[in-house]
XYZ file of C-alpha atoms in Angstrom:
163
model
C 0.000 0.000 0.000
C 0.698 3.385 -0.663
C 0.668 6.202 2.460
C -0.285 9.389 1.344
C -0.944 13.082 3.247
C 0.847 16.162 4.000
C 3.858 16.571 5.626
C 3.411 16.141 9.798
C 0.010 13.866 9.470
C 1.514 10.750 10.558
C 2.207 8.420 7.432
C 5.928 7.678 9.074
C 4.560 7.058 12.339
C 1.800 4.684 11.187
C 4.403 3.241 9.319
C 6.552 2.777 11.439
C 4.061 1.009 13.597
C 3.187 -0.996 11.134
C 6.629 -2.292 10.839
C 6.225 -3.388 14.451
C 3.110 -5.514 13.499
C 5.704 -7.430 11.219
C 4.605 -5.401 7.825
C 7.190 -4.201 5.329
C 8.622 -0.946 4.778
C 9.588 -0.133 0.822
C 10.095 3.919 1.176
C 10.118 7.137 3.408
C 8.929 9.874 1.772
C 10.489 9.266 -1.610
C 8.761 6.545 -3.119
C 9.700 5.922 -7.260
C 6.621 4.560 -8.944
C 6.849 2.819 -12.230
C 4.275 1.192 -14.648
C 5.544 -2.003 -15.118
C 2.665 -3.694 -16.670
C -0.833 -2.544 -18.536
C -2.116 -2.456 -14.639
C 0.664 -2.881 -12.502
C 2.421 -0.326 -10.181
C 5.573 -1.040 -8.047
C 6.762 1.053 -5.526
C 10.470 1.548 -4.798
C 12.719 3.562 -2.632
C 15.427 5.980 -3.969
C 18.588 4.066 -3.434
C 20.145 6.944 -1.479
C 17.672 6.855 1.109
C 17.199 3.026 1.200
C 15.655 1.524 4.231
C 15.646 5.410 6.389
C 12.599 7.078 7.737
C 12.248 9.948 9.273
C 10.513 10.135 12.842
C 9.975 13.504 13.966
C 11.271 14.191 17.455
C 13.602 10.932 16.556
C 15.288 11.761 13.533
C 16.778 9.776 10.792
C 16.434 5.428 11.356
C 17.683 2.646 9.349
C 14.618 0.281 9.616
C 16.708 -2.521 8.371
C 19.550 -2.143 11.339
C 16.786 -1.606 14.208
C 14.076 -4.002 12.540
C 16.028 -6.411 10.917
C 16.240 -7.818 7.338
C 12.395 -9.231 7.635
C 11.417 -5.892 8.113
C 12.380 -4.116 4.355
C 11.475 -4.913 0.475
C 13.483 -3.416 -2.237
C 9.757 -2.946 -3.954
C 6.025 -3.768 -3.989
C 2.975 -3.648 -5.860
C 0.759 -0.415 -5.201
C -2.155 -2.453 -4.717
C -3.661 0.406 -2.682
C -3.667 4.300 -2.027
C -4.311 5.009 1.653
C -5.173 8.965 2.090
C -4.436 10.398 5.149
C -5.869 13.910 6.098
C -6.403 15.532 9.332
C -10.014 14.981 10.412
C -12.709 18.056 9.787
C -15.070 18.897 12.050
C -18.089 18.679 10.326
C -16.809 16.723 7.033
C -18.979 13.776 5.935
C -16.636 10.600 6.274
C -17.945 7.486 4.136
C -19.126 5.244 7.212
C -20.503 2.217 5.068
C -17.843 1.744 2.619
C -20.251 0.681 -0.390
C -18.344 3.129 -2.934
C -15.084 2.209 -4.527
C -12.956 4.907 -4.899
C -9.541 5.001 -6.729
C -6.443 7.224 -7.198
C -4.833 7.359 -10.882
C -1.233 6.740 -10.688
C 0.787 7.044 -14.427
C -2.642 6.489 -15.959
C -3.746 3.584 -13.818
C -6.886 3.398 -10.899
C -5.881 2.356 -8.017
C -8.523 1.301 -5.302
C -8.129 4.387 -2.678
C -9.232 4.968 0.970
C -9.237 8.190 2.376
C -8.311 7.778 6.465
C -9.547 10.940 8.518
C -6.307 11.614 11.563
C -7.014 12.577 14.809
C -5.700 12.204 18.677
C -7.193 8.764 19.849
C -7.874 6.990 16.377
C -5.508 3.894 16.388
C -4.855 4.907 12.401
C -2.074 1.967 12.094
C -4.991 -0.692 12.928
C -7.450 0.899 10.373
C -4.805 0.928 7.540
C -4.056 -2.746 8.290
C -8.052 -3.395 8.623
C -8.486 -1.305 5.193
C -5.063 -3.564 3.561
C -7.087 -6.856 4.713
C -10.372 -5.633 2.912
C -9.010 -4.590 -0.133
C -7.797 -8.504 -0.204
C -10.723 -9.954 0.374
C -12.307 -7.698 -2.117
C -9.833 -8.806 -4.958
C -11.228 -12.206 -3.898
C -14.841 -10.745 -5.025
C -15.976 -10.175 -1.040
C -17.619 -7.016 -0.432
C -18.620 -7.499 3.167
C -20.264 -3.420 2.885
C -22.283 -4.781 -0.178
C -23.101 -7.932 1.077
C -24.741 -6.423 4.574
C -26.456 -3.563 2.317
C -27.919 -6.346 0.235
C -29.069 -8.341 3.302
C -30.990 -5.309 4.791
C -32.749 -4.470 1.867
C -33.363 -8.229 1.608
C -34.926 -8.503 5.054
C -36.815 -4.933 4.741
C -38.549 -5.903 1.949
C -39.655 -9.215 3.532
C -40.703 -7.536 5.966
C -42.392 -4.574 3.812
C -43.909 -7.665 1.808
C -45.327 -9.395 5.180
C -46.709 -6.552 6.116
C -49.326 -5.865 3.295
C-alpha cells in the first residue's frame, strides 16, 4: 500500500508502527513509482535513502539495522492508495464503505481509501483493517455490499409481510 498526506500527518509514524506488526517498509517519503505492466504499479525507494525514515522528534532510522532484514522490500505492488488527512469537524466521512474509490497513478486506478487523523484513532490498525479488505475484495468479497444487500433483503420481507 501506498501512504499518502501532508507533511506532519503521521504516514511515518503509522508506518513505522506498522513495521512493528511485522509489515514491510519499501520507502520514506520518496517513493519511485513505475508502470511495469498494462495495470501494474511497483513502488520503490530511492537508493540513497534506502531503508531510512524519518521520525519527527527521533530523527533519521535505518529500519533494516533496528528491525532487521524481515522488516524491508526493495519494492512492492501499489495495490492500494491510503489517504491520510487531518479529520474536519463537520466533514462527511464514508461510514458504510459501499463506494469504490480510486487514485490514478501514471494512468492507472488504483482502489483508494481516504483515512480521517485525529488524537485517539488507532490509524495503524485501520490501515491494516483497510489492507485486509481490499484482499478480500480482490477475492470478489464485499462485506459493505453484502450487509447492504441483506438489509434491503430482510426490509422488503418484511415490507412484503406486512401488506
Amino acid at each position: 500500500m501506498l501512504l499518502i498526506g501532508k507533511s506532519g500527518v503521521g504516514k511515518s509514524e503509522c508506518a513505522l508502527e506498522l513495521i512493528e506488526r511485522g509489515h514491510r517498509f519499501i520507502a520514506d517519503d520518496v517513493v519511485e513509482i513505475k508502470r511495469v505492466d498494462e495495470a501494474i504499479l511497483m513502488g520503490c525507494g530511492s537508493p540513497i535513502l534506502k531503508h531510512h525514515m524519518e521520525i519527527r522528534g527521533l530523527g533519521i532510522i535505518n529500519v533494516k539495522d533496528i528491525f532487521g532484514i524481515r522488516s524491508v522490500r526493495d519494492r512492492k505492488q501499489v495495490e492500494l492508495v491510503v489517504i491520510m488527512e487531518e479529520w474536519v469537524q463537520n466533514k462527511e466521512y464514508d461510514r458504510l464503505g459501499l463506494e469504490e474509490k480510486t487514485h490514478a497513478i501514471l494512468d492507472i486506478e488504483v482502489p483508494s481509501i481516504m483515512v480521517p487523523v485525529r488524537p485517539g484513532r488507532n490509524i495503524p490498525i485501520i490501515v491494516e483493517t483497510a489492507a485486509l479488505n481490499q484482499r478480500l475484495k480482490k477475492q470478489g468479497i464485499y462485506t459493505a455490499r453484502e450487509l447492504d444487500r441483506s438489509i434491503k433483503e430482510s426490509l422488503k420481507r418484511e415490507s412484503n409481510e406486512n401488506d
